[in-house]
Each structure stands twice: as structure tokens, then as C-alpha cells.
Coordinates of C-alpha atoms in Angstrom, one line a residue:
X62 CA -43.7 -10.8 26.4
X63 CA -46.4 -10.1 23.9
X64 CA -45.7 -6.6 23.6
X65 CA -42.2 -7.2 22.9
X66 CA -43.2 -9.7 20.3
X67 CA -45.6 -7.2 18.4
X68 CA -42.7 -4.7 18.6
X69 CA -40.1 -6.9 16.9
X70 CA -42.7 -8.1 14.1
X71 CA -43.8 -4.5 13.3
X72 CA -40.4 -3.2 12.6
X73 CA -40.1 -2.4 8.6
X74 CA -37.2 -1.2 6.7
X75 CA -38.1 1.4 4.1
X76 CA -35.6 2.5 1.4
X77 CA -36.1 5.6 -0.3
X78 CA -34.3 7.5 -3.1
X79 CA -32.2 10.7 -2.1
X80 CA -33.7 13.9 -3.0
X81 CA -37.3 12.7 -3.0
X82 CA -40.5 13.3 -0.7
X83 CA -40.9 10.3 1.5
X84 CA -44.3 9.2 3.0
X85 CA -44.3 6.7 6.0
X86 CA -47.4 5.0 7.0
X87 CA -48.3 4.3 10.8
X88 CA -49.3 0.7 10.5
X89 CA -52.7 0.4 9.2
X90 CA -54.5 3.2 11.1
X91 CA -57.4 5.0 9.4
X92 CA -57.0 8.2 7.7
X93 CA -58.5 10.1 10.3
X94 CA -56.5 8.7 13.1
X95 CA -54.3 11.2 15.1
X96 CA -50.8 10.1 15.6
X97 CA -47.3 11.6 16.6
X98 CA -43.9 10.5 15.4
X99 CA -40.5 10.4 16.8
X100 CA -37.0 9.9 15.1
X101 CA -34.4 7.9 17.2
X102 CA -36.4 8.6 20.4
X103 CA -36.9 12.4 19.8
X104 CA -39.1 14.8 18.0
X105 CA -38.9 15.0 14.4
X106 CA -37.0 18.4 13.6
X107 CA -36.6 17.8 9.8
X108 CA -39.0 19.6 7.4
X109 CA -42.2 17.5 7.3
X110 CA -46.1 17.5 7.4
X111 CA -48.6 15.2 9.1
X112 CA -51.8 13.9 7.1
X113 CA -53.6 11.6 9.4
X114 CA -51.4 8.3 10.2
X115 CA -48.6 9.3 7.6
X116 CA -45.5 11.2 7.9
X117 CA -44.5 13.2 4.9
X118 CA -40.8 14.3 4.5
X119 CA -39.6 16.6 1.8
X120 CA -36.5 16.1 -0.2
X121 CA -34.7 13.9 1.9
X122 CA -30.9 13.3 2.3
X123 CA -28.8 11.1 4.5
X124 CA -29.5 13.0 7.5
X125 CA -33.1 11.8 7.5
X126 CA -31.8 8.1 7.9
X127 CA -33.0 6.8 11.4
X128 CA -35.7 4.8 13.3
X129 CA -39.1 6.2 13.0
X130 CA -41.8 5.5 15.5
X131 CA -45.4 6.6 15.7
X132 CA -47.9 6.7 18.6
X133 CA -51.6 6.8 18.6
X134 CA -53.1 9.8 20.3
X135 CA -54.2 10.3 22.9
X136 CA -52.8 7.5 25.0
X137 CA -49.6 7.3 23.2
X138 CA -49.4 3.6 22.4
X139 CA -46.7 2.6 19.8
X140 CA -48.3 1.5 16.4
X141 CA -45.3 1.0 14.2
X142 CA -41.5 1.4 13.8
X143 CA -39.9 1.8 10.6
X144 CA -36.1 2.1 9.7
X145 CA -35.4 4.6 7.0
X146 CA -32.6 4.4 4.6
X147 CA -31.6 6.9 2.1
X148 CA -29.6 6.0 -0.9
X149 CA -29.7 6.1 -4.6
X150 CA -30.0 3.4 -7.2
X151 CA -26.8 1.7 -8.9
X152 CA -25.3 3.5 -11.7
X153 CA -22.5 2.4 -14.1
X154 CA -19.6 0.1 -13.0
X155 CA -16.1 -0.1 -14.1
X156 CA -15.1 -3.9 -14.6
X157 CA -11.6 -5.4 -15.3
X158 CA -10.5 -8.9 -15.9
X159 CA -6.9 -10.2 -15.7
X160 CA -5.0 -13.5 -15.7
X161 CA -2.2 -13.7 -13.4
X162 CA -2.3 -17.4 -13.1
X163 CA -2.3 -18.2 -16.9
X164 CA -3.1 -20.7 -18.5
X165 CA -5.3 -21.7 -15.2
X166 CA -7.7 -18.9 -15.1
X167 CA -8.6 -15.5 -14.5
X168 CA -10.4 -13.0 -12.3
X169 CA -12.7 -10.1 -12.7
X170 CA -12.9 -7.0 -10.5
X171 CA -15.4 -4.0 -10.4
X172 CA -16.1 -1.1 -8.4
X173 CA -19.3 1.6 -8.6
X174 CA -18.2 5.0 -9.6
X175 CA -20.7 6.4 -7.3
X176 CA -21.8 5.3 -3.8
X177 CA -25.2 4.0 -3.4
X178 CA -25.3 4.5 0.6
X179 CA -27.5 1.3 0.9
X180 CA -26.8 -2.5 0.6
X181 CA -26.0 -3.5 -2.9
X182 CA -25.3 -6.6 -4.3
X183 CA -23.4 -8.0 -7.5
X184 CA -24.5 -10.7 -10.1
X185 CA -21.8 -12.0 -12.4
X186 CA -22.3 -13.7 -15.7
X187 CA -19.4 -15.2 -17.8
X188 CA -20.1 -16.4 -21.3
X189 CA -17.7 -18.1 -23.6
X190 CA -18.7 -19.8 -27.0
X191 CA -22.2 -19.5 -26.2
X192 CA -22.1 -21.2 -22.9
X193 CA -22.2 -19.8 -19.3
X194 CA -19.0 -20.5 -17.3
X195 CA -18.9 -21.1 -13.4
X196 CA -18.0 -18.1 -11.4
X197 CA -16.6 -18.5 -7.9
X198 CA -16.9 -15.4 -5.4
X199 CA -13.5 -14.3 -4.0
X200 CA -13.3 -15.2 -0.2
X201 CA -11.4 -11.7 0.5
X202 CA -12.6 -9.2 -1.9
X203 CA -16.3 -9.0 -2.1
X204 CA -15.9 -7.0 -5.5
X205 CA -14.0 -10.0 -7.1
X206 CA -14.7 -13.3 -8.7
X207 CA -12.6 -16.1 -10.4
X208 CA -13.3 -17.9 -13.4
X209 CA -11.4 -21.2 -14.8
X210 CA -10.2 -20.9 -18.4
X211 CA -12.4 -23.9 -20.2
X212 CA -9.5 -24.3 -22.7
X213 CA -6.4 -22.7 -23.8
X214 CA -5.7 -20.8 -27.0
X215 CA -9.3 -20.1 -27.7
X216 CA -10.3 -18.0 -30.7
X217 CA -13.7 -17.4 -28.9
X218 CA -14.0 -14.1 -27.1
X219 CA -15.3 -14.0 -23.4
X220 CA -18.1 -11.7 -22.3
X221 CA -18.4 -10.8 -18.8
X222 CA -21.6 -8.9 -17.4
X223 CA -21.8 -7.6 -14.0
X224 CA -25.1 -6.1 -12.4
X225 CA -25.4 -4.0 -9.4
X226 CA -28.7 -4.4 -7.3
X227 CA -30.3 -2.6 -4.4
X228 CA -33.6 -1.9 -3.1
X229 CA -33.9 1.2 -5.4
X230 CA -32.7 -0.2 -8.9
X231 CA -29.9 -1.9 -10.9
X232 CA -27.4 -1.4 -13.4
X233 CA -25.1 -3.5 -15.9
X234 CA -21.9 -3.3 -17.3
X235 CA -20.6 -5.9 -20.0
X236 CA -17.1 -6.0 -21.2
X237 CA -15.7 -8.5 -24.0
X238 CA -12.0 -9.7 -24.3
X239 CA -9.8 -12.1 -26.0
X240 CA -7.9 -14.6 -23.8
X241 CA -4.4 -13.4 -24.8
X242 CA -5.2 -9.6 -24.0
X243 CA -5.6 -10.2 -20.1
X244 CA -2.8 -12.1 -19.3
X245 CA -0.6 -10.3 -17.0
X246 CA 1.9 -11.8 -14.5
X247 CA 2.4 -10.5 -10.9
X248 CA 5.8 -8.8 -10.2
X249 CA 8.9 -10.8 -9.8
X250 CA 9.4 -11.8 -6.1
X251 CA 12.7 -11.7 -3.9
X252 CA 14.7 -9.2 -6.0
X253 CA 18.2 -8.8 -4.7
X254 CA 21.4 -6.6 -5.8
X255 CA 24.8 -7.6 -4.5
X256 CA 28.1 -5.7 -5.1
X257 CA 30.7 -7.4 -6.9
X258 CA 34.1 -7.5 -4.8
X259 CA 37.0 -5.5 -6.7
X260 CA 34.4 -4.7 -9.2
X261 CA 33.3 -0.8 -8.3
X262 CA 31.0 -0.6 -11.4
X263 CA 29.0 -3.7 -11.2
X264 CA 26.0 -5.2 -9.4
X265 CA 24.6 -8.8 -9.5
X266 CA 21.0 -8.6 -9.7
X267 CA 18.8 -11.7 -9.2
X268 CA 15.0 -12.6 -8.8
X269 CA 12.4 -15.2 -8.7
X270 CA 9.5 -15.8 -11.1
X271 CA 6.1 -14.8 -9.5
X272 CA 4.9 -17.6 -7.3
X273 CA 1.5 -17.5 -8.7
X274 CA 2.5 -17.9 -12.1
X275 CA 1.6 -21.9 -12.3
X276 CA 3.7 -23.4 -14.9
X277 CA 7.0 -21.4 -15.6
X278 CA 8.3 -24.2 -17.8
X279 CA 5.4 -24.7 -20.3
X280 CA 4.5 -20.9 -20.1
X281 CA 7.8 -19.2 -19.8
X282 CA 8.4 -15.5 -18.8
X283 CA 10.7 -12.9 -19.9
X284 CA 11.7 -10.1 -17.9
X285 CA 12.6 -6.2 -18.0
X286 CA 15.1 -4.7 -15.6
X287 CA 15.5 -1.1 -14.9
X288 CA 17.8 0.7 -12.8
X289 CA 19.2 4.3 -12.1
X290 CA 21.5 5.9 -9.3
X291 CA 19.4 8.0 -6.8
X292 CA 21.2 11.2 -8.1
X293 CA 19.6 10.8 -11.5
X294 CA 15.9 10.5 -12.7
X295 CA 16.4 8.7 -16.0
X296 CA 16.2 4.9 -15.9
X297 CA 18.3 2.4 -17.7
X298 CA 16.7 -0.5 -19.2
X299 CA 17.7 -4.3 -20.0
X300 CA 15.1 -6.7 -21.6
X301 CA 15.9 -10.5 -20.7
X302 CA 14.6 -13.8 -22.3
X303 CA 14.0 -16.0 -19.6
X304 CA 17.1 -15.5 -17.3
X305 CA 16.4 -14.4 -13.8
X306 CA 19.8 -12.6 -13.0
X307 CA 21.7 -10.0 -14.8
X308 CA 25.0 -8.3 -14.2
X309 CA 24.8 -4.5 -14.3
X310 CA 28.3 -3.4 -15.7
X311 CA 27.9 0.5 -16.0
X312 CA 27.2 1.6 -12.9
X313 CA 28.6 4.7 -11.3
X314 CA 31.3 3.8 -9.0
X315 CA 30.3 4.5 -5.4
X316 CA 26.8 5.7 -6.0
X317 CA 23.4 4.1 -4.5
X318 CA 21.2 2.5 -7.1
X319 CA 17.6 1.6 -7.3
X320 CA 16.5 -1.4 -9.1
X321 CA 13.1 -2.8 -10.3
X322 CA 12.2 -6.1 -12.4
X323 CA 8.8 -6.5 -14.3
X324 CA 7.5 -9.9 -16.0
X325 CA 5.8 -10.9 -19.0
X326 CA 4.6 -14.0 -20.8
X327 CA 7.0 -14.6 -23.7
X328 CA 4.2 -14.6 -26.3
X329 CA 1.0 -12.9 -25.2
X330 CA -0.1 -10.4 -22.7
X331 CA 1.3 -7.1 -20.9
X332 CA 4.0 -6.6 -18.6
X333 CA 3.3 -6.9 -15.0
X334 CA 3.7 -4.2 -12.4
X335 CA 7.3 -3.2 -11.2
X336 CA 8.8 -5.2 -8.3
X337 CA 9.3 -4.0 -5.0
X338 CA 12.3 -1.5 -5.3
X339 CA 15.7 -2.6 -3.9
X340 CA 18.8 -0.5 -3.1
X341 CA 22.4 -1.4 -3.7
X342 CA 25.6 0.3 -3.9
X343 CA 28.6 -1.3 -6.0
X344 CA 31.6 -2.4 -4.3
X345 CA 33.9 0.5 -2.6
X346 CA 37.6 -0.2 -1.8
X347 CA 38.2 -0.2 1.8
X348 CA 40.6 2.9 2.8
X349 CA 44.0 1.7 4.1
X350 CA 44.2 1.9 8.0
X351 CA 45.8 5.3 9.1
X352 CA 49.1 4.4 11.2
X353 CA 51.0 7.0 13.4
X354 CA 54.7 7.5 12.9
X355 CA 55.1 9.4 16.1
X356 CA 56.1 7.1 19.1
X357 CA 54.8 8.3 22.4
X358 CA 56.3 7.1 25.8
X359 CA 53.7 4.9 27.4
X360 CA 55.0 6.0 30.8
X361 CA 54.8 9.8 29.9
X362 CA 51.0 9.0 28.6
X363 CA 49.8 7.3 31.5
X364 CA 51.4 10.0 34.3
X365 CA 50.5 13.0 32.5
X366 CA 48.0 15.1 34.5
X367 CA 44.6 15.6 32.8
X368 CA 43.8 19.3 32.8
X369 CA 40.7 20.0 34.4
X370 CA 39.8 22.8 32.0
X371 CA 40.8 23.9 28.8
X372 CA 42.7 26.9 30.1
X373 CA 46.5 26.7 29.2
X374 CA 48.2 24.9 32.2
X375 CA 51.1 27.0 34.0
X376 CA 54.5 25.3 33.5
X377 CA 57.2 24.7 36.1
X378 CA 60.3 27.0 35.7
X379 CA 62.8 24.9 33.9
X380 CA 66.2 24.1 35.2
X381 CA 68.5 25.9 32.6
X382 CA 71.8 24.3 31.3
X383 CA 73.9 27.3 32.6
X384 CA 72.5 26.8 36.1
X385 CA 73.4 23.1 36.0
X386 CA 76.9 24.0 34.8
X387 CA 77.3 26.6 37.5
X388 CA 76.2 24.1 40.2
X389 CA 78.9 21.5 38.8
X390 CA 82.0 24.1 38.5
X391 CA 81.4 25.9 41.8
X392 CA 83.9 23.9 44.1
X393 CA 86.6 23.9 41.3
X394 CA 86.5 28.0 41.0
X395 CA 86.6 28.3 44.6
X396 CA 89.8 26.0 44.8
X397 CA 91.6 28.2 42.1
X398 CA 90.5 31.3 43.6
X399 CA 92.2 30.4 47.2
X400 CA 95.3 29.4 45.4
X401 CA 95.6 32.7 43.3
X402 CA 95.2 34.6 46.7
X403 CA 98.2 32.7 48.2

């Protein structure tokens, strides 16, 4: 039990920069101590050298990551255990802020242009009118935070600073923006396109404003509709004030169309992304049913034999009209012949 406790307490984590030479010290042993090292339970095969109780690895990379253990000679007692993690310090970040819930608030997101390979945390500071605003971390996206607007129609810019921090260093990125420049709604929702009966060139398109937009009455949206037949690559566009429906009147008859809608605050900000595409085809007149003018005897149809193969069937020899007349007049001719002989 005491040995296990010593083992747990003696574990250490060591972070080192990729490409550097790394020295690991075996506990507090003297410089003349003789030790042997293992990584993940096997001998160290990477390029290295030993200097007393120290293991020196040269020009480390990600393959050097692992659990290193040192043992004192000659009896092989374990003296230290070190988790070695190779990484790089943080570098520049890209930071973007957007309000899809105007005028409620906005969110900022960021990502690193270069991987660090080791745990990295982020510190966010938002300033407005010489005071720091409360920042709330996103519950789903680790690289996102939310901020409430302290006021609406502010003339003061916002300044957002994001600092990436890990065991090897830190790096910061700062952006500034006006309130109006980051307003961008989410795309319209539940877009539908319906053909109009007896109108082969029309489609009725309708949609709903994005559910994330909190106050559509006080902050109305305008919409941008685009549509095209699948056979063409050029879009046709219609900009609408605040209506959530539009009738397309110049569709090609019988051609399938692809339709999308975008939204924007009527006064500030930028257009949303396009909605999910919907497909629709204008009304097509149903063809008249085909009726047969040939009468078929149902008895003949039901009693006709079904050929067992595709080979032509041998017909029965017909009873000719002449043969039937000969059969009918035979007794009469015989009587006349007898009378003539008399």
C-alpha cells in the first residue's frame, strides 16, 4: 500500500516544445547515480543519452510522447515516473463575433490556425465604453462565448480579446467592431414551395422568420428569394420588404425548381446564409385517360387459350363457305339426277 501511494504521488507531467532537446530528471538522485529508463514499459529506442540520473532526448516530436519510468541500479527500484507531452505554444487566433439574436446579445467564436497538441485554454475579455462586460461560456461549443448587449444603438465600439494559454506559452488576438456591423440573422425556416392548380408557370413560396430572432415586430426582417430551374445555373432574385410569402410567376412549365430564402434586418447588418433548398415543380395538367374503341367479347377473352410459348400457334383448318354449301345442297342434287335418268 505504501509503495502504491509513493508511485501515485511521484507521477509528474512534463510539457516540452516540439523540436527541442528534453532533459528528464530521475527524482532527486545524486549526479553519480546509475539509472535505467523505460518508456511505456519498454526500453527507450529514440535517440538519447544518459547523464547520471538524467535522460536527454534530442529534437523531440510527437512520437516521444509517453510514460517514462526510471529505475536505480543495481536492484532496479522505481524512482520516478514522468508523463512527457510534446507540443507547441499557442499562435495567432481567428476571432469572429455575430449577433443572430439582435438586440438581445451576440456571441464570439474563435479557432487556432495551428494545433498545439497539448491542453490549451482560452481567456476572453469584452470591453465596451471603458468597462468590462460579463462573458458566458457556451455549453456546447468550447470555443464560443455569449455576451448581452448593455444597450442598443450604442455609438461606442466593442473590443474583444481572446488569449490562448497552455503550458508552453500564450497568444492573444483582439478585434473591434460596431454594434451594427455584426448583426446577421439565421436563415429563414420552414420554406415551402407549392404548385398552383391550373397555373403551369406559378409557384407559391412561403417561409417563417428565424426562431432565434427575438422581436420580429420591433426589429423586422426583409427577405431575399432566389430560384432557378435545375436545367439552368443562373439564379433569379426577388427582394421583399417584410412579407413571408411570394408567388413566382415566370417559372418554366413542367420544370423542377430549386428555391432558397435569406433574411436581413431592415436597417443594419448583413444578409443571413441561404435557407435549406427546397424543390418544386409547377402544376402540370393531367393527361386525358386513354379509352379503347375496340369491343372485345368477354367470353372470347376468358376462353381463349394462353399460348405456352411465343411460337406462333397452329390454327385449326377452317370450314370453308363452299364446303358448307355443298353439304346443304347434296340431297337436292341427288334427286334431280335420279329424275333426269328416268
